[in-house]
Amino acid sequence: MLRKFCSAVILLWLAFGLVACGGFLPKSSDNRHNQPLPSATVSGLRAMGSTPGEAMVVRIFKQEKTLEVWKKTSAGQYKMFKTYEICAFSGVLGPKVKEGDRQSPEGFYTITPGLMNPKSSYYLAFNTGFPNKFDRVHGRTGSDLMVHGDCSSRGCYAMTDDGIAEIYALARETFKGGNKSFQLQIFPFKMTAANLAKEASNQHLSFWKDIKEGYDLFELTKAPPAWDVCEKQYIFNASGTGALDPMGPCPATAQAPGMAEKLAAEEQAFTKAVESEADRVARLAREEAALKERTAAISGVIGSIGNMFGAGGKDADVVPVITGKPAPVPMPRLAR
């Protein structure tokens, strides 16, 4: 018995020693949700003025296929700690609307310890919290929309096992540090005026401009904005306390310094970008039309040349060399 106990201790020591050096426990381990952060990760947090127990924010960008982890620093603001590649997500750009549409969600979500899944079949996972208050008031349906490992997606955001292991451990330590939740922000792409202009005719543009305000607030203040829903739209940093009626009138908002100017500048940039995009599309259409015209003209010239050599008809006075008839039997040579 003592020998078996010592063997188990040695195996555990080796396993956690591997984790400390940067590796993670395999899927077969029932303790993978408790594996400590690699020492390099802890050192990286310390170097940026943060700790594993500090608050965090997660941002996802579909088009760029990236997941960002931001950590609160000793200065009080959030700083991006690390970017992880998303292996796969389901569907196209745009929010999830109904169960079975194989779309990955977009919007603002609040992740609590109860949404963490330590025994996921996809290594480790946390639930996005879809449908949230905004999704529900719009009648959107869906369940078990996760951020998980295993690099395979059916409506979720799939990471590598190593990626979700570190993200999961960062979230776990954030909760251990006394934080009751962390914010998950999911966007179709980096919410720049140029990117929005490319999607100016998209049916989801008004929704994207709605969540862009939260994106801009975070970019400006480097702190997660408080979000709620009223008049069936997102509202950020609303004045007052208490939950809002998602269909009721919106209250005033606590405007961050410089935010009004930023929003005005972004709207102006969006308008210019839309005009530039329209000019670009029109130019491409003209170039395509000109190319078709040149191609048609060249085809006409080639056709005319072909007709000159008989491609378009036959001269009645010209006897064909090959008639399809058998050759005549040659006459015997004359005696001389």
CSV table of C-alpha atoms in Angstrom, one decimal:
chain,number,residue,atom,x,y,z
A,1,MET,CA,0.0,0.0,0.0
A,2,LEU,CA,2.8,2.4,0.9
A,3,ARG,CA,4.5,1.7,-2.4
A,4,LYS,CA,1.2,2.4,-4.4
A,5,PHE,CA,0.7,5.6,-2.4
A,6,CYS,CA,4.3,6.8,-3.1
A,7,SER,CA,3.8,5.9,-6.8
A,8,ALA,CA,0.6,8.0,-7.0
A,9,VAL,CA,2.4,11.0,-5.3
A,10,ILE,CA,5.3,10.8,-7.7
A,11,LEU,CA,2.8,10.7,-10.7
A,12,LEU,CA,1.0,13.7,-9.4
A,13,TRP,CA,4.3,15.5,-8.7
A,14,LEU,CA,5.4,14.8,-12.3
A,15,ALA,CA,2.1,15.9,-13.8
A,16,PHE,CA,2.0,19.2,-11.9
A,17,GLY,CA,5.7,19.7,-12.6
A,18,LEU,CA,4.9,19.4,-16.3
A,19,VAL,CA,2.1,22.0,-15.9
A,20,ALA,CA,4.5,24.4,-14.2
A,21,CYS,CA,6.8,24.1,-17.1
A,22,GLY,CA,4.1,25.1,-19.6
A,23,GLY,CA,2.3,21.8,-20.4
A,24,PHE,CA,-1.3,20.9,-19.5
A,25,LEU,CA,-2.9,17.7,-18.2
A,26,PRO,CA,-4.5,15.4,-20.8
A,27,LYS,CA,-8.2,15.0,-21.4
A,28,SER,CA,-8.2,11.7,-19.5
A,29,SER,CA,-7.3,13.6,-16.2
A,30,ASP,CA,-10.2,14.2,-13.9
A,31,ASN,CA,-8.3,17.0,-12.3
A,32,ARG,CA,-7.6,19.1,-15.5
A,33,HIS,CA,-9.9,21.9,-14.2
A,34,ASN,CA,-7.7,22.4,-11.1
A,35,GLN,CA,-4.3,22.4,-12.9
A,36,PRO,CA,-2.3,25.5,-11.9
A,37,LEU,CA,-1.3,28.2,-14.3
A,38,PRO,CA,2.1,27.8,-15.9
A,39,SER,CA,4.8,29.7,-14.2
A,40,ALA,CA,5.4,31.7,-17.4
A,41,THR,CA,1.8,32.8,-17.4
A,42,VAL,CA,2.1,34.0,-13.7
A,43,SER,CA,5.3,35.8,-14.5
A,44,GLY,CA,3.7,37.5,-17.6
A,45,LEU,CA,0.8,38.8,-15.4
A,46,ARG,CA,3.2,40.1,-12.8
A,47,ALA,CA,5.3,41.9,-15.5
A,48,MET,CA,2.2,43.8,-16.7
A,49,GLY,CA,1.2,44.8,-13.2
A,50,SER,CA,-1.5,42.2,-12.6
A,51,THR,CA,-2.0,38.9,-10.8
A,52,PRO,CA,-4.0,35.7,-11.5
A,53,GLY,CA,-6.7,36.8,-9.0
A,54,GLU,CA,-7.4,40.2,-10.6
A,55,ALA,CA,-10.6,40.9,-12.6
A,56,MET,CA,-10.6,40.0,-16.3
A,57,VAL,CA,-12.5,40.6,-19.6
A,58,VAL,CA,-12.7,38.3,-22.6
A,59,ARG,CA,-13.2,39.6,-26.1
A,60,ILE,CA,-14.0,37.5,-29.2
A,61,PHE,CA,-13.7,38.6,-32.8
A,62,LYS,CA,-15.2,36.2,-35.3
A,63,GLN,CA,-13.7,37.4,-38.5
A,64,GLU,CA,-10.2,37.6,-37.0
A,65,LYS,CA,-10.7,34.3,-35.3
A,66,THR,CA,-9.2,35.6,-32.1
A,67,LEU,CA,-10.0,35.5,-28.4
A,68,GLU,CA,-8.4,38.2,-26.1
A,69,VAL,CA,-7.9,38.0,-22.4
A,70,TRP,CA,-7.6,41.3,-20.6
A,71,LYS,CA,-6.6,41.6,-17.0
A,72,LYS,CA,-7.0,44.5,-14.5
A,73,THR,CA,-3.7,46.0,-13.5
A,74,SER,CA,-2.5,47.8,-10.4
A,75,ALA,CA,-3.2,51.1,-12.2
A,76,GLY,CA,-6.9,50.3,-12.2
A,77,GLN,CA,-7.2,49.9,-16.0
A,78,TYR,CA,-7.4,46.7,-18.0
A,79,LYS,CA,-4.6,45.7,-20.3
A,80,MET,CA,-4.6,42.9,-22.9
A,81,PHE,CA,-2.7,39.9,-21.5
A,82,LYS,CA,-2.8,37.4,-24.3
A,83,THR,CA,-4.5,36.6,-27.7
A,84,TYR,CA,-5.6,33.0,-28.5
A,85,GLU,CA,-6.5,31.7,-31.9
A,86,ILE,CA,-10.0,30.4,-32.3
A,87,CYS,CA,-9.9,27.0,-34.1
A,88,ALA,CA,-13.5,27.2,-35.4
A,89,PHE,CA,-16.8,28.8,-34.9
A,90,SER,CA,-20.1,28.0,-36.6
A,91,GLY,CA,-22.1,30.0,-39.1
A,92,VAL,CA,-21.3,33.4,-40.6
A,93,LEU,CA,-21.0,36.9,-39.3
A,94,GLY,CA,-24.1,37.9,-37.4
A,95,PRO,CA,-25.8,37.0,-34.1
A,96,LYS,CA,-27.5,33.7,-33.2
A,97,VAL,CA,-31.2,33.8,-33.8
A,98,LYS,CA,-32.7,30.4,-33.1
A,99,GLU,CA,-31.9,26.9,-31.9
A,100,GLY,CA,-30.4,24.8,-34.7
A,101,ASP,CA,-29.3,27.7,-37.0
A,102,ARG,CA,-25.6,26.7,-36.2
A,103,GLN,CA,-24.7,30.3,-35.5
A,104,SER,CA,-22.3,31.4,-32.8
A,105,PRO,CA,-23.6,34.3,-30.7
A,106,GLU,CA,-22.6,37.9,-30.6
A,107,GLY,CA,-23.2,40.5,-27.9
A,108,PHE,CA,-22.3,41.2,-24.2
A,109,TYR,CA,-22.5,38.4,-21.7
A,110,THR,CA,-21.7,37.9,-18.0
A,111,ILE,CA,-19.8,34.8,-17.0
A,112,THR,CA,-20.3,33.5,-13.5
A,113,PRO,CA,-18.8,30.4,-11.7
A,114,GLY,CA,-22.0,28.5,-12.4
A,115,LEU,CA,-21.3,28.7,-16.2
A,116,MET,CA,-18.0,27.0,-15.9
A,117,ASN,CA,-17.9,23.3,-17.1
A,118,PRO,CA,-14.9,21.4,-15.5
A,119,LYS,CA,-16.0,18.0,-16.9
A,120,SER,CA,-16.7,19.1,-20.5
A,121,SER,CA,-16.5,16.4,-23.3
A,122,TYR,CA,-14.5,19.1,-25.1
A,123,TYR,CA,-11.7,19.2,-22.6
A,124,LEU,CA,-12.8,22.2,-20.6
A,125,ALA,CA,-15.5,24.8,-21.3
A,126,PHE,CA,-17.5,27.8,-20.1
A,127,ASN,CA,-21.1,28.7,-21.2
A,128,THR,CA,-21.5,32.0,-22.9
A,129,GLY,CA,-24.7,32.6,-21.1
A,130,PHE,CA,-26.8,32.8,-24.3
A,131,PRO,CA,-29.6,33.7,-24.5
A,132,ASN,CA,-29.0,36.9,-22.4
A,133,LYS,CA,-31.5,39.6,-21.7
A,134,PHE,CA,-31.1,41.2,-25.1
A,135,ASP,CA,-31.5,37.8,-26.9
A,136,ARG,CA,-34.6,36.9,-24.9
A,137,VAL,CA,-36.4,40.1,-25.6
A,138,HIS,CA,-35.8,39.5,-29.3
A,139,GLY,CA,-37.1,36.0,-29.1
A,140,ARG,CA,-33.8,34.4,-29.8
A,141,THR,CA,-33.4,30.8,-28.8
A,142,GLY,CA,-30.5,28.4,-28.3
A,143,SER,CA,-28.8,26.4,-25.6
A,144,ASP,CA,-25.3,25.2,-24.5
A,145,LEU,CA,-23.4,27.8,-26.5
A,146,MET,CA,-19.9,27.3,-25.2
A,147,VAL,CA,-16.3,28.4,-25.4
A,148,HIS,CA,-14.5,25.0,-25.3
A,149,GLY,CA,-11.6,23.0,-26.4
A,150,ASP,CA,-11.3,20.1,-28.8
A,151,CYS,CA,-11.1,22.4,-31.9
A,152,SER,CA,-14.6,21.4,-33.1
A,153,SER,CA,-17.6,23.7,-33.3
A,154,ARG,CA,-21.4,23.2,-33.7
A,155,GLY,CA,-22.5,26.7,-32.7
A,156,CYS,CA,-19.7,27.3,-30.2
A,157,TYR,CA,-16.3,28.9,-30.1
A,158,ALA,CA,-13.7,26.1,-30.2
A,159,MET,CA,-10.2,26.6,-28.9
A,160,THR,CA,-7.2,24.2,-28.8
A,161,ASP,CA,-7.1,22.2,-25.6
A,162,ASP,CA,-4.0,24.1,-24.4
A,163,GLY,CA,-5.7,27.4,-25.1
A,164,ILE,CA,-8.9,26.6,-23.2
A,165,ALA,CA,-6.9,25.1,-20.4
A,166,GLU,CA,-5.1,28.4,-19.8
A,167,ILE,CA,-8.3,30.5,-20.3
A,168,TYR,CA,-10.2,28.3,-17.9
A,169,ALA,CA,-7.4,28.5,-15.3
A,170,LEU,CA,-7.3,32.3,-15.6
A,171,ALA,CA,-11.1,32.5,-15.1
A,172,ARG,CA,-10.9,30.1,-12.1
A,173,GLU,CA,-8.2,32.2,-10.5
A,174,THR,CA,-10.2,35.4,-11.2
A,175,PHE,CA,-13.1,33.9,-9.2
A,176,LYS,CA,-10.8,32.8,-6.4
A,177,GLY,CA,-9.6,36.4,-6.2
A,178,GLY,CA,-13.1,37.5,-5.1
A,179,ASN,CA,-14.6,38.5,-8.5
A,180,LYS,CA,-18.1,37.3,-8.9
A,181,SER,CA,-18.1,37.3,-12.7
A,182,PHE,CA,-16.2,38.5,-15.8
A,183,GLN,CA,-17.5,40.1,-18.9
A,184,LEU,CA,-17.5,38.3,-22.3
A,185,GLN,CA,-17.8,40.6,-25.3
A,186,ILE,CA,-18.4,38.9,-28.7
A,187,PHE,CA,-18.1,40.9,-32.0
A,188,PRO,CA,-18.3,40.0,-35.7
A,189,PHE,CA,-15.0,41.8,-36.3
A,190,LYS,CA,-12.9,44.7,-35.0
A,191,MET,CA,-15.5,47.4,-34.8
A,192,THR,CA,-13.8,50.0,-36.9
A,193,ALA,CA,-15.6,52.5,-39.1
A,194,ALA,CA,-13.9,50.9,-42.2
A,195,ASN,CA,-15.0,47.4,-41.3
A,196,LEU,CA,-18.6,48.5,-40.6
A,197,ALA,CA,-18.7,50.4,-43.9
A,198,LYS,CA,-17.9,47.1,-45.8
A,199,GLU,CA,-21.1,45.7,-44.2
A,200,ALA,CA,-23.2,48.8,-44.8
A,201,SER,CA,-25.9,46.8,-46.6
A,202,ASN,CA,-25.9,43.9,-44.0
A,203,GLN,CA,-29.2,43.2,-42.2
A,204,HIS,CA,-27.3,43.2,-38.9
A,205,LEU,CA,-25.8,46.7,-39.3
A,206,SER,CA,-28.1,48.4,-36.7
A,207,PHE,CA,-27.3,45.6,-34.2
A,208,TRP,CA,-23.6,45.9,-34.8
A,209,LYS,CA,-23.7,49.7,-34.4
A,210,ASP,CA,-25.6,49.1,-31.1
A,211,ILE,CA,-22.9,46.8,-29.6
A,212,LYS,CA,-20.1,49.1,-31.1
A,213,GLU,CA,-20.9,51.6,-28.4
A,214,GLY,CA,-19.8,49.1,-25.8
A,215,TYR,CA,-16.7,48.3,-27.9
A,216,ASP,CA,-15.8,52.0,-28.1
A,217,LEU,CA,-16.3,52.6,-24.4
A,218,PHE,CA,-13.9,49.7,-23.6
A,219,GLU,CA,-11.4,51.0,-26.1
A,220,LEU,CA,-11.6,54.5,-24.6
A,221,THR,CA,-11.7,53.8,-20.9
A,222,LYS,CA,-10.0,50.4,-20.7
A,223,ALA,CA,-12.7,49.2,-18.3
A,224,PRO,CA,-15.7,47.0,-19.0
A,225,PRO,CA,-18.9,49.0,-19.4
A,226,ALA,CA,-21.9,48.1,-17.4
A,227,TRP,CA,-24.6,46.9,-19.8
A,228,ASP,CA,-28.3,46.4,-19.7
A,229,VAL,CA,-31.2,46.3,-22.1
A,230,CYS,CA,-34.1,48.8,-22.7
A,231,GLU,CA,-36.2,49.7,-25.7
A,232,LYS,CA,-35.0,46.3,-27.0
A,233,GLN,CA,-31.4,47.5,-27.4
A,234,TYR,CA,-28.2,47.5,-25.4
A,235,ILE,CA,-27.5,50.4,-23.1
A,236,PHE,CA,-24.1,51.0,-21.5
A,237,ASN,CA,-23.3,52.7,-18.2
A,238,ALA,CA,-27.0,53.7,-17.5
A,239,SER,CA,-27.7,56.1,-14.7
A,240,GLY,CA,-29.4,54.8,-11.6
A,241,THR,CA,-29.6,51.4,-10.0
A,242,GLY,CA,-31.6,48.3,-10.6
A,243,ALA,CA,-32.4,46.2,-13.6
A,244,LEU,CA,-34.2,47.9,-16.6
A,245,ASP,CA,-37.3,46.7,-18.4
A,246,PRO,CA,-35.9,45.4,-21.7
A,247,MET,CA,-39.0,46.8,-23.5
A,248,GLY,CA,-39.3,50.0,-21.4
A,249,PRO,CA,-37.8,53.4,-21.9
A,250,CYS,CA,-34.1,54.0,-21.6
A,251,PRO,CA,-32.7,56.2,-18.8
A,252,ALA,CA,-29.9,58.7,-19.2
A,253,THR,CA,-26.4,57.3,-19.4
A,254,ALA,CA,-23.3,58.3,-17.5
A,255,GLN,CA,-21.2,59.5,-20.4
A,256,ALA,CA,-17.5,58.9,-20.1
A,257,PRO,CA,-15.2,61.9,-20.6
A,258,GLY,CA,-14.4,62.1,-24.3
A,259,MET,CA,-17.0,59.5,-25.3
A,260,ALA,CA,-19.4,61.9,-27.1
A,261,GLU,CA,-16.5,63.3,-29.2
A,262,LYS,CA,-15.4,59.7,-30.0
A,263,LEU,CA,-18.9,58.6,-31.0
A,264,ALA,CA,-19.3,61.7,-33.3
A,265,ALA,CA,-15.9,61.1,-34.8
A,266,GLU,CA,-16.6,57.4,-35.4
A,267,GLU,CA,-20.0,58.3,-37.1
A,268,GLN,CA,-18.3,60.8,-39.3
A,269,ALA,CA,-15.6,58.2,-40.2
A,270,PHE,CA,-18.3,55.6,-40.9
A,271,THR,CA,-20.1,58.0,-43.3
A,272,LYS,CA,-16.8,58.7,-45.2
A,273,ALA,CA,-15.9,55.0,-45.2
A,274,VAL,CA,-19.3,54.1,-46.7
A,275,GLU,CA,-18.8,56.7,-49.4
A,276,SER,CA,-15.3,55.3,-50.1
A,277,GLU,CA,-16.6,51.8,-50.2
A,278,ALA,CA,-19.4,52.8,-52.6
A,279,ASP,CA,-16.8,54.4,-54.8
A,280,ARG,CA,-14.6,51.3,-54.7
A,281,VAL,CA,-17.5,49.0,-55.6
A,282,ALA,CA,-18.6,51.3,-58.5
A,283,ARG,CA,-15.0,51.5,-59.8
A,284,LEU,CA,-14.7,47.7,-59.7
A,285,ALA,CA,-18.1,47.4,-61.6
A,286,ARG,CA,-16.8,49.8,-64.3
A,287,GLU,CA,-13.5,47.9,-64.6
A,288,GLU,CA,-15.5,44.6,-64.9
A,289,ALA,CA,-17.8,46.1,-67.5
A,290,ALA,CA,-14.8,47.4,-69.5
A,291,LEU,CA,-13.1,44.0,-69.3
A,292,LYS,CA,-16.2,42.3,-70.6
A,293,GLU,CA,-16.4,44.8,-73.5
A,294,ARG,CA,-12.7,44.3,-74.4
A,295,THR,CA,-13.2,40.5,-74.2
A,296,ALA,CA,-16.2,40.7,-76.5
A,297,ALA,CA,-14.3,42.9,-79.0
A,298,ILE,CA,-11.3,40.5,-79.1
A,299,SER,CA,-13.7,37.5,-79.6
A,300,GLY,CA,-15.3,39.4,-82.5
A,301,VAL,CA,-11.9,40.0,-84.2
A,302,ILE,CA,-10.9,36.4,-83.7
A,303,GLY,CA,-14.2,35.3,-85.2
A,304,SER,CA,-13.7,37.5,-88.2
A,305,ILE,CA,-10.3,36.1,-88.8
A,306,GLY,CA,-11.7,32.6,-88.6
A,307,ASN,CA,-14.3,33.4,-91.2
A,308,MET,CA,-11.6,34.6,-93.6
A,309,PHE,CA,-10.1,31.1,-93.5
A,310,GLY,CA,-13.4,29.3,-94.1
A,311,ALA,CA,-14.5,28.9,-90.6
A,312,GLY,CA,-17.8,30.6,-91.5
A,313,GLY,CA,-18.7,28.8,-94.8
A,314,LYS,CA,-17.4,26.9,-97.9
A,315,ASP,CA,-16.5,28.1,-101.5
A,316,ALA,CA,-18.6,26.1,-104.0
A,317,ASP,CA,-15.7,26.1,-106.6
A,318,VAL,CA,-13.2,24.5,-104.2
A,319,VAL,CA,-13.0,20.7,-104.4
A,320,PRO,CA,-12.4,19.2,-101.0
A,321,VAL,CA,-9.1,17.3,-100.7
A,322,ILE,CA,-10.7,14.7,-98.5
A,323,THR,CA,-14.0,13.5,-99.9
A,324,GLY,CA,-14.6,10.5,-97.8
A,325,LYS,CA,-14.7,8.3,-101.0
A,326,PRO,CA,-12.2,5.4,-101.5
A,327,ALA,CA,-9.2,6.2,-103.7
A,328,PRO,CA,-9.4,4.9,-107.4
A,329,VAL,CA,-7.4,1.8,-108.3
A,330,PRO,CA,-4.2,2.9,-110.1
A,331,MET,CA,-3.8,2.0,-113.9
A,332,PRO,CA,-1.0,-0.4,-114.9
A,333,ARG,CA,2.2,1.2,-116.2
A,334,LEU,CA,2.5,1.5,-120.0
A,335,ALA,CA,5.2,-0.6,-121.7
A,336,ARG,CA,7.9,1.5,-123.3
